Coordinates of C-alpha atoms in Angstrom, one line a residue:
M1 CA 116.0 127.9 90.1
A2 CA 112.7 128.6 92.5
V3 CA 112.5 127.5 96.0
S4 CA 110.0 126.9 97.9
T5 CA 109.6 128.4 101.3
S6 CA 106.5 126.5 102.3
P7 CA 107.3 124.9 105.6
P8 CA 107.4 121.5 106.0
A9 CA 104.2 119.0 106.2
D10 CA 103.2 118.2 109.8
L11 CA 102.5 114.1 108.8
S12 CA 102.0 113.7 112.9
A13 CA 98.4 114.0 113.0
A14 CA 98.0 111.4 110.1
L15 CA 101.0 109.2 110.2
V16 CA 102.8 107.0 113.1
L17 CA 106.2 108.6 113.4
E18 CA 107.9 106.3 115.8
P19 CA 109.5 103.3 115.3
V20 CA 107.7 100.5 116.0
A21 CA 108.9 98.4 119.2
A22 CA 110.0 95.2 118.4
A23 CA 107.9 93.5 120.4
D24 CA 105.0 95.0 119.1
W25 CA 105.3 93.4 115.6
L26 CA 104.3 90.0 117.4
V27 CA 100.5 91.5 116.6
I28 CA 100.6 90.8 113.0
L29 CA 103.4 88.1 113.1
P30 CA 101.0 85.4 113.4
V31 CA 99.0 86.1 110.3
A32 CA 102.4 86.7 108.6
W33 CA 103.7 83.4 109.4
C34 CA 100.9 81.8 108.7
L35 CA 100.9 83.0 104.8
A36 CA 104.4 82.6 104.7
I37 CA 104.1 78.8 105.4
G38 CA 101.4 78.7 103.1
A39 CA 103.0 80.5 100.1
L40 CA 105.9 78.0 100.8
L41 CA 104.3 74.8 100.8
V42 CA 102.5 76.2 97.4
M43 CA 106.0 77.1 95.9
L44 CA 106.8 73.4 97.0
R45 CA 104.1 71.6 95.5
R46 CA 105.6 68.3 93.8
P47 CA 108.0 67.3 97.0
I48 CA 104.7 66.6 98.9
G49 CA 106.5 64.2 101.6
L50 CA 108.3 67.1 102.4
H51 CA 104.5 69.6 103.5
P52 CA 103.4 67.6 106.7
F53 CA 107.0 68.6 108.3
I54 CA 107.1 71.9 107.0
A55 CA 103.5 72.4 108.4
V56 CA 103.5 70.5 111.4
A57 CA 106.9 73.1 112.3
G58 CA 105.2 75.9 110.8
L59 CA 102.5 75.3 113.6
A60 CA 104.9 74.7 116.3
G61 CA 106.1 78.2 115.6
L62 CA 102.6 79.8 115.7
V63 CA 102.0 78.6 118.9
A64 CA 105.3 80.0 120.1
I65 CA 104.4 83.6 118.5
D66 CA 101.1 83.5 120.2
G67 CA 102.5 82.6 123.3
L68 CA 105.1 85.4 122.8
L69 CA 101.8 87.4 122.1
L70 CA 99.8 86.4 125.2
Q71 CA 102.9 87.2 127.8
H72 CA 103.4 90.3 125.7
V73 CA 99.7 91.5 126.3
I74 CA 99.9 90.3 130.1
A75 CA 102.7 92.5 130.9
N76 CA 102.3 96.0 128.7
G77 CA 98.5 95.6 128.1
P78 CA 96.3 95.8 124.9
V79 CA 99.1 96.9 121.8
T80 CA 98.1 98.4 118.3
M81 CA 99.9 98.4 115.3
V82 CA 98.4 100.3 112.3
M83 CA 99.2 99.2 108.4
G84 CA 100.8 101.7 106.6
R85 CA 101.6 103.8 109.6
W86 CA 98.2 105.6 108.8
L87 CA 96.7 106.6 112.1
P88 CA 93.4 105.0 113.0
P89 CA 90.5 105.2 112.6
F90 CA 91.6 105.8 108.9
G91 CA 94.8 102.9 108.7
I92 CA 93.5 99.1 109.4
A93 CA 94.5 98.2 113.1
F94 CA 95.4 95.0 114.4
T95 CA 94.8 95.5 118.1
V96 CA 95.1 92.9 120.5
D97 CA 94.1 92.6 124.3
L98 CA 93.6 89.5 126.3
T99 CA 90.8 88.0 125.0
G100 CA 91.9 87.7 121.4
A101 CA 95.7 86.6 122.4
L102 CA 93.7 83.9 124.4
F103 CA 91.6 82.8 121.7
A104 CA 94.6 83.1 119.1
L105 CA 97.1 81.0 121.3
T106 CA 94.3 77.9 121.9
A107 CA 93.4 78.4 118.2
A108 CA 97.6 77.8 117.5
V109 CA 97.0 74.7 119.9
V110 CA 94.5 73.0 118.1
A111 CA 96.1 73.7 115.0
L112 CA 99.1 72.5 116.0
A113 CA 97.6 69.3 117.2
G114 CA 95.3 69.0 114.0
G115 CA 98.9 68.7 112.4
V116 CA 100.3 66.3 114.3
Y117 CA 97.1 64.2 113.6
S118 CA 97.1 64.6 109.9
L119 CA 100.7 63.0 109.5
A120 CA 98.5 59.4 110.1
D121 CA 95.1 60.9 108.6
V122 CA 95.6 62.5 105.4
N123 CA 97.4 60.5 102.5
D124 CA 99.0 61.7 99.5
S125 CA 96.0 62.2 97.4
G126 CA 95.1 64.6 100.3
R127 CA 98.0 66.5 100.7
R128 CA 98.9 66.3 97.1
Y129 CA 95.0 68.3 96.4
G130 CA 96.6 71.1 99.6
F131 CA 95.6 69.9 102.6
Y132 CA 98.5 71.7 104.2
P133 CA 98.4 74.8 102.1
F134 CA 94.9 75.4 102.7
L135 CA 95.2 74.4 106.7
M136 CA 98.1 77.1 106.9
L137 CA 95.3 79.5 105.2
L138 CA 92.9 78.8 107.8
M139 CA 94.9 79.4 110.3
A140 CA 96.0 82.9 109.1
G141 CA 92.1 83.5 108.5
V142 CA 91.2 82.4 111.9
S143 CA 94.3 84.8 113.5
G144 CA 93.6 87.9 111.8
A145 CA 90.0 87.6 112.9
F146 CA 91.2 86.9 116.3
L147 CA 93.3 90.0 116.3
T148 CA 92.6 92.3 114.2
G149 CA 90.8 96.0 115.6
D150 CA 88.7 96.8 112.2
I151 CA 85.3 95.6 111.7
F152 CA 85.7 95.2 107.9
N153 CA 89.2 93.6 108.4
L154 CA 87.3 91.0 110.7
Y155 CA 85.0 90.3 107.5
V156 CA 87.9 89.8 105.2
W157 CA 89.5 87.5 107.7
F158 CA 85.9 85.5 108.0
E159 CA 86.4 85.2 104.1
V160 CA 89.7 84.1 104.2
L161 CA 88.9 81.3 106.2
L162 CA 85.7 80.7 104.9
I163 CA 87.5 80.1 101.9
S164 CA 90.1 77.6 102.9
S165 CA 87.5 75.8 105.1
F166 CA 85.8 75.1 101.9
G167 CA 88.9 73.5 100.4
L168 CA 89.4 71.4 103.0
I169 CA 86.0 69.6 103.5
V170 CA 85.9 68.8 99.6
L171 CA 89.4 67.1 100.0
G172 CA 88.7 63.3 99.0
S173 CA 85.6 64.5 96.6
E174 CA 83.3 61.5 97.7
R175 CA 79.9 62.5 97.4
E176 CA 78.9 62.7 101.1
Q177 CA 81.8 65.3 101.3
I178 CA 79.9 67.2 98.4
D179 CA 76.5 66.9 100.3
G180 CA 77.9 68.8 103.6
A181 CA 80.0 71.3 101.5
V182 CA 77.2 72.5 99.9
K183 CA 75.2 72.5 103.4
Y184 CA 78.0 73.7 104.7
G185 CA 78.6 76.7 102.1
F186 CA 75.1 78.0 101.2
L187 CA 74.3 79.0 105.0
N188 CA 77.5 80.3 105.9
L189 CA 78.1 82.2 102.3
V190 CA 73.9 83.7 103.9
A191 CA 75.5 84.6 106.8
T192 CA 79.2 86.2 105.5
T193 CA 76.9 88.3 103.2
L194 CA 74.6 89.6 105.8
F195 CA 77.7 90.4 108.0
L196 CA 78.8 92.6 104.9
V197 CA 75.4 94.1 104.7
T198 CA 75.3 94.9 108.2
T199 CA 79.0 96.3 107.7
G200 CA 77.9 98.7 105.3
Y201 CA 75.2 99.7 107.3
L202 CA 77.5 100.5 110.4
Y203 CA 79.8 102.6 108.6
A204 CA 76.9 104.6 107.5
S205 CA 75.9 105.2 111.0
F206 CA 79.4 105.4 112.2
G207 CA 81.4 107.1 109.2
T208 CA 84.2 104.3 110.7
L209 CA 84.8 100.9 111.0
N210 CA 87.9 101.3 113.6
M211 CA 86.8 99.0 116.6
A212 CA 87.9 101.6 118.8
D213 CA 86.4 104.3 117.4
I214 CA 82.9 102.9 117.5
A215 CA 83.1 101.8 121.0
Q216 CA 83.9 105.4 121.6
K217 CA 81.5 107.1 119.2
A218 CA 78.8 105.0 120.5
E219 CA 77.1 106.6 123.3
G220 CA 76.5 109.5 121.1
L221 CA 74.4 108.1 118.4
R222 CA 72.3 105.7 120.7
G223 CA 69.5 108.5 120.4
T224 CA 70.1 108.4 116.6
A225 CA 71.7 105.6 115.1
P226 CA 69.5 102.5 114.9
L227 CA 72.0 100.5 117.3
M228 CA 69.0 98.2 118.2
T229 CA 68.9 97.0 114.4
L230 CA 72.9 96.6 114.0
T231 CA 72.9 94.8 117.0
A232 CA 70.4 92.5 116.3
L233 CA 71.5 91.6 112.8
F234 CA 75.2 90.9 114.1
L235 CA 73.6 88.5 116.5
L236 CA 72.1 87.1 113.6
A237 CA 74.7 87.0 111.3
F238 CA 77.5 85.9 114.4
G239 CA 75.0 83.1 114.9
M240 CA 74.7 81.7 112.0
K241 CA 78.3 81.6 112.0
A242 CA 78.3 79.9 115.3
A243 CA 75.7 77.6 115.0
A244 CA 73.3 79.0 117.1
F245 CA 69.4 77.5 117.1
P246 CA 67.7 78.1 115.1
V247 CA 70.1 78.8 111.7
N248 CA 72.0 75.8 113.3
V249 CA 71.4 72.8 110.5
W250 CA 74.6 72.8 108.3
L251 CA 76.5 72.1 111.3
P252 CA 75.0 68.6 112.0
A253 CA 74.5 68.4 107.9
S254 CA 78.4 68.9 107.3
Y255 CA 80.8 68.3 110.3
H256 CA 80.5 64.5 110.0
T257 CA 81.7 64.4 105.9
P258 CA 85.4 65.4 105.6
R259 CA 88.8 63.4 106.9
V260 CA 88.4 62.9 110.8
V261 CA 91.2 66.3 111.0
V262 CA 88.8 68.4 109.3
S263 CA 86.1 68.2 111.1
A264 CA 88.3 68.1 114.3
L265 CA 89.7 71.7 113.3
F266 CA 86.3 72.5 112.0
A267 CA 84.7 71.9 116.1
G268 CA 87.7 73.5 117.5
L269 CA 87.8 76.9 115.0
L270 CA 85.0 77.6 113.3
T271 CA 82.4 78.1 115.4
K272 CA 84.2 79.7 118.2
V273 CA 85.7 82.4 115.4
G274 CA 81.8 83.4 115.4
I275 CA 81.3 83.5 118.9
Y276 CA 84.4 85.5 119.4
A277 CA 83.0 88.0 117.1
L278 CA 79.7 88.3 118.5
I279 CA 81.6 88.4 122.0
R280 CA 83.4 91.4 120.6
V281 CA 80.4 93.6 119.3
T282 CA 77.8 93.0 122.1
V283 CA 80.0 93.3 124.8
M284 CA 82.6 96.0 124.1
L285 CA 81.6 98.0 120.8
L286 CA 77.3 97.9 122.1
P287 CA 77.1 96.5 125.6
V288 CA 73.9 98.5 125.7
E289 CA 71.7 97.1 123.1
R290 CA 73.7 93.6 124.2
E291 CA 72.0 94.4 127.7
E292 CA 68.3 95.6 126.2
L293 CA 68.8 92.0 123.7
S294 CA 69.9 89.6 126.4
L295 CA 66.5 88.1 127.0
V296 CA 66.4 87.4 123.7
I297 CA 70.4 85.8 123.7
A298 CA 69.4 84.3 126.8
A299 CA 66.4 82.1 125.1
V300 CA 68.2 81.6 121.7
G301 CA 71.2 80.4 124.3
A302 CA 68.9 77.8 126.0
L303 CA 67.0 76.5 122.7
T304 CA 70.4 76.2 121.1
M305 CA 71.7 74.2 124.7
L306 CA 68.7 71.9 124.7
V307 CA 68.3 71.1 120.6
G308 CA 72.1 70.3 121.0
V309 CA 71.9 68.1 123.3
F310 CA 68.6 66.3 122.2
G311 CA 70.2 66.1 119.0
A312 CA 73.5 64.1 120.4
L313 CA 70.8 61.5 122.5
A314 CA 69.2 60.7 119.3
Q315 CA 72.8 59.7 117.3
S316 CA 74.0 56.3 116.8
D317 CA 76.9 57.6 114.4
F318 CA 79.8 59.1 116.6
R319 CA 80.8 62.0 114.7
R320 CA 77.0 63.1 114.4
M321 CA 76.7 63.0 118.4
L322 CA 80.0 65.5 118.0
G323 CA 78.4 67.9 115.6
Y324 CA 75.4 68.3 118.2
L325 CA 77.6 68.3 121.1
V326 CA 79.6 71.9 119.8
I327 CA 75.7 73.4 119.3
S328 CA 75.1 72.9 122.9
G329 CA 78.5 74.3 123.6
I330 CA 77.6 77.3 121.4
G331 CA 74.2 77.6 123.9
S332 CA 76.2 77.6 126.9
I333 CA 78.7 80.6 125.9
L334 CA 75.6 82.1 124.2
A335 CA 74.2 82.0 128.0
G336 CA 77.2 83.6 129.3
I337 CA 76.7 86.7 126.8
A338 CA 73.2 86.8 127.7
V339 CA 74.0 87.2 131.5
G340 CA 76.7 89.8 131.2
G341 CA 79.2 90.6 134.1
P342 CA 82.3 89.7 134.7
G343 CA 81.2 86.4 135.7
G344 CA 78.8 85.5 132.4
I345 CA 81.5 86.9 130.2
G346 CA 84.0 85.6 131.8
G347 CA 82.2 82.2 131.9
A348 CA 81.4 82.8 128.2
I349 CA 85.3 83.2 127.3
F350 CA 86.1 80.1 129.5
Y351 CA 83.9 77.9 128.1
A352 CA 85.1 78.8 124.8
L353 CA 88.0 78.0 125.7
H354 CA 87.3 74.7 126.9
S355 CA 85.7 74.1 124.0
M356 CA 87.9 74.4 121.5
L357 CA 90.2 71.9 122.8
V358 CA 88.1 69.1 124.1
M359 CA 85.6 68.9 121.0
T360 CA 88.8 68.7 119.3
A361 CA 90.0 66.0 121.0
L362 CA 87.0 63.9 120.9
Y363 CA 87.1 64.2 117.0
F364 CA 90.5 62.9 117.4
A365 CA 88.9 60.4 119.6
S366 CA 86.3 59.4 117.3
G367 CA 88.4 58.5 114.7
V368 CA 90.4 56.1 116.8
A369 CA 87.2 54.8 117.4
A370 CA 86.6 54.3 114.4
Q371 CA 90.2 52.6 113.2
L372 CA 90.0 50.0 116.1
G373 CA 86.5 49.3 115.7
G374 CA 86.0 49.5 111.6
S375 CA 82.8 52.2 112.0
F376 CA 81.3 55.8 113.2
S377 CA 78.5 53.6 113.9
L378 CA 77.2 52.4 117.2
S379 CA 75.4 49.4 115.3
S380 CA 78.9 48.0 114.6
L381 CA 81.0 50.0 117.2
A382 CA 81.6 47.7 120.3
G383 CA 84.5 45.9 122.4
L384 CA 87.1 49.5 122.5
Y385 CA 87.7 48.6 125.7
R386 CA 89.4 45.1 125.3
R387 CA 91.2 46.5 121.8
H388 CA 92.7 49.1 123.9
A389 CA 91.9 50.2 127.4
G390 CA 94.0 53.6 127.6
F391 CA 92.2 54.7 124.5
A392 CA 89.4 53.8 126.7
A393 CA 90.1 55.7 130.0
I394 CA 91.3 58.7 127.7
S395 CA 87.6 58.8 126.3
L396 CA 85.9 58.5 129.4
M397 CA 88.5 61.8 130.8
L398 CA 86.9 63.7 127.7
A399 CA 83.5 62.5 128.3
F400 CA 83.6 63.6 131.4
A401 CA 85.1 67.1 130.4
V402 CA 82.7 67.7 127.7
S403 CA 79.8 67.0 130.4
G404 CA 81.2 69.7 132.5
L405 CA 81.9 67.5 135.7
P406 CA 85.0 67.8 137.6
P407 CA 88.0 67.4 137.8
F408 CA 88.0 68.6 134.1
S409 CA 87.9 71.8 132.4
G410 CA 84.6 72.4 131.5
F411 CA 83.7 72.3 135.1
W412 CA 84.7 75.8 135.9
P413 CA 83.1 77.6 133.2
K414 CA 79.6 76.0 133.9
V415 CA 79.9 76.8 137.4
M416 CA 80.8 80.5 136.6
L417 CA 77.7 80.4 133.8
V418 CA 75.9 79.1 136.7
K419 CA 76.6 81.3 139.6
A420 CA 76.2 84.5 137.1
A421 CA 72.6 83.2 135.8
L422 CA 71.4 82.9 139.9
D423 CA 73.3 85.9 141.0
I424 CA 70.6 88.1 138.0
G425 CA 67.8 85.6 139.2
A426 CA 68.0 83.7 135.7
W427 CA 66.9 80.5 137.4
W428 CA 65.6 79.1 134.1
L429 CA 68.8 79.8 132.3
A430 CA 70.7 78.3 135.3
A431 CA 68.2 75.1 135.0
A432 CA 69.1 74.7 131.0
L433 CA 72.6 74.7 131.7
L434 CA 72.5 72.0 134.8
V435 CA 69.8 70.1 132.7
T436 CA 72.1 70.1 129.2
G437 CA 74.7 69.2 131.5
F438 CA 73.6 66.1 133.0
L439 CA 71.6 64.9 129.4
T440 CA 75.8 65.8 127.7
T441 CA 76.6 62.7 130.5
I442 CA 74.0 60.7 129.5
A443 CA 74.4 61.2 126.0
T444 CA 78.3 60.5 126.0
G445 CA 77.8 57.7 128.8
R446 CA 75.6 56.0 126.6
F447 CA 78.1 55.8 123.7
F448 CA 80.6 55.1 125.7
L449 CA 78.6 52.1 127.6
L450 CA 78.0 51.0 123.7
A451 CA 81.1 51.5 122.5
Y452 CA 83.3 50.2 124.6
W453 CA 81.3 48.0 127.2
R454 CA 79.7 46.4 125.0
D455 CA 81.3 42.6 123.9
K456 CA 80.9 42.3 120.6
A457 CA 79.1 39.9 118.9
D458 CA 80.8 38.9 116.3
D459 CA 84.8 39.1 116.4
G460 CA 85.1 37.7 113.0
L461 CA 86.4 41.8 112.4
A462 CA 89.1 41.5 115.0
G463 CA 91.6 40.5 112.4
T464 CA 90.7 43.2 109.8
V465 CA 91.1 46.1 112.0
K466 CA 94.2 47.6 113.7
A467 CA 94.1 47.4 117.5
R468 CA 97.8 49.7 117.7
I469 CA 96.9 53.4 117.5
P470 CA 99.8 55.3 115.6
A471 CA 101.9 58.0 117.4
A472 CA 100.9 60.8 115.4
I473 CA 97.4 60.2 116.3
L474 CA 97.9 59.0 119.8
L475 CA 100.5 62.3 120.6
P476 CA 97.8 65.2 120.2
L477 CA 95.2 63.2 121.7
V478 CA 96.8 62.6 124.9
A479 CA 98.4 66.1 124.8
L480 CA 94.7 67.6 124.9
T481 CA 93.4 65.4 127.2
L482 CA 96.2 66.0 129.9
L483 CA 95.9 69.9 128.8
T484 CA 92.1 70.0 130.0
L485 CA 93.0 68.0 132.7
T486 CA 95.6 70.2 133.9
I487 CA 93.1 73.2 133.4
G488 CA 90.6 71.5 135.9
L489 CA 92.8 70.6 138.2
Y490 CA 94.7 73.8 138.8
P491 CA 92.8 76.8 136.8
E492 CA 93.8 79.7 138.8
P493 CA 96.2 81.1 136.4
L494 CA 93.7 80.8 133.4
L495 CA 90.7 81.9 135.7
A496 CA 92.7 85.0 136.2
T497 CA 93.6 85.7 133.1
I498 CA 90.3 85.5 131.7
Q499 CA 88.8 87.7 134.4
D500 CA 91.0 90.3 133.4
A501 CA 90.3 89.7 129.9
A502 CA 86.5 89.6 130.5
A503 CA 87.0 92.7 132.4
G504 CA 88.9 94.3 129.7
L505 CA 85.5 94.1 127.3
S506 CA 83.1 95.6 129.7
E507 CA 85.6 98.2 130.6
P508 CA 88.0 98.9 127.6
S509 CA 89.8 101.8 128.2
A510 CA 93.0 100.5 128.1
Y511 CA 91.9 99.1 124.4
L512 CA 90.8 102.3 123.6
N513 CA 94.1 104.2 124.3
S514 CA 96.3 101.4 122.6
V515 CA 94.6 103.0 119.3
F516 CA 94.1 106.4 120.3
P517 CA 96.8 107.4 122.9
G518 CA 95.6 110.0 125.6
G519 CA 92.3 109.9 123.9
V520 CA 93.5 112.0 120.7
R521 CA 91.5 111.2 117.3

């Protein structure tokens, strides 16, 4: 029998041969966990009474996993795991730095709050039609988007969360929901298609889709590749996902149509995935082009802020007002991206994390207000303070937080953004931030005075509405409010982590070294 005399193949240039450290499995565990819990819920389709408890337990586990992941990244720096053990840039990489870990953990906290709230908000029909499997699939997409290190894989996770959000927004099949779903779906599909086209254009220019590889190659291709065109296309695609002006009409037309818990999850998660992607691409991958487009981004940010807050002032429906406040917050984040530097990028990250918590809590509050007052409309809402003074106090604190007033979480990122804008001489952008905060205070104060302090002219409804708030609704609302108060009173630990995260995006050497140890590609 012939014996081969050829030397054994050297696989070290193509494959990861070292065993993976146990802690490094945390990189992909959030996605795998969500998919596994979602699959379990699908298999247990008939005993729908088990769904809420399995989902809430799964989301609590997700918070624990993301907490451990953040701790691991703080202690050891960015962590990379490649699929199939193929070395990057050929293998799809999951690379987690401080920015991704912070967003993932905050998203998990929001989802857990939503899971608890849903115990009282989602009925048997919603459970039967798959609310909880869709929720876990949504979190798989959101977690994957925050943790991936590959542009095309980012697109895949966008698709996953988009599909699951379609399922969530139409639960109930009411006419208003279908109308909102069509508007939501159309522009989001356009944005997703533009993202895919731009990703193909990027691959044609760079020959790779690995984020670290793109960051390394960008400088050498700056004279030949159409990087400004790519940056502009990404800005448009992610701007549509984030609901930036002028491609934001889908959000106020759709976010008020589904169940309260779905609106809250969308407000806390979906637009922030678009913002995260925009930060990742423009700050880490294409920083020179971001700088050249900074005036455009700043103008878009200022217009988004003002359009959002003026829209909020014009509303008489609680949830419609909140939709415009989501848009206004996106403008503040865009202002930080435009300004750049540690203050601007750090302020943008801080504001995004704050907005995820506060907007979710405000949508929860709108649901409680409708439960106590029988409507979301100011024409019917009145006397909520008399019905539940504690809830009125919580609502007032959340109004202060979203307006950027101390001592709540919105104050510190607003200070960071205003200071960063003034430091580069962009006084008009700082003025837009301050005016937006002032007008937000007026918008939320108007709602509070009319819905909470105003006496109800007709008390005939008092016997038909609930004066008691279920614990499943009150608990996540109180928890998120206390969290935003804690961050406002003691911001130092989070602020230090955010500053390190911003520095890691602006100078991504640790990120690159995690993907290509020693600079070897």
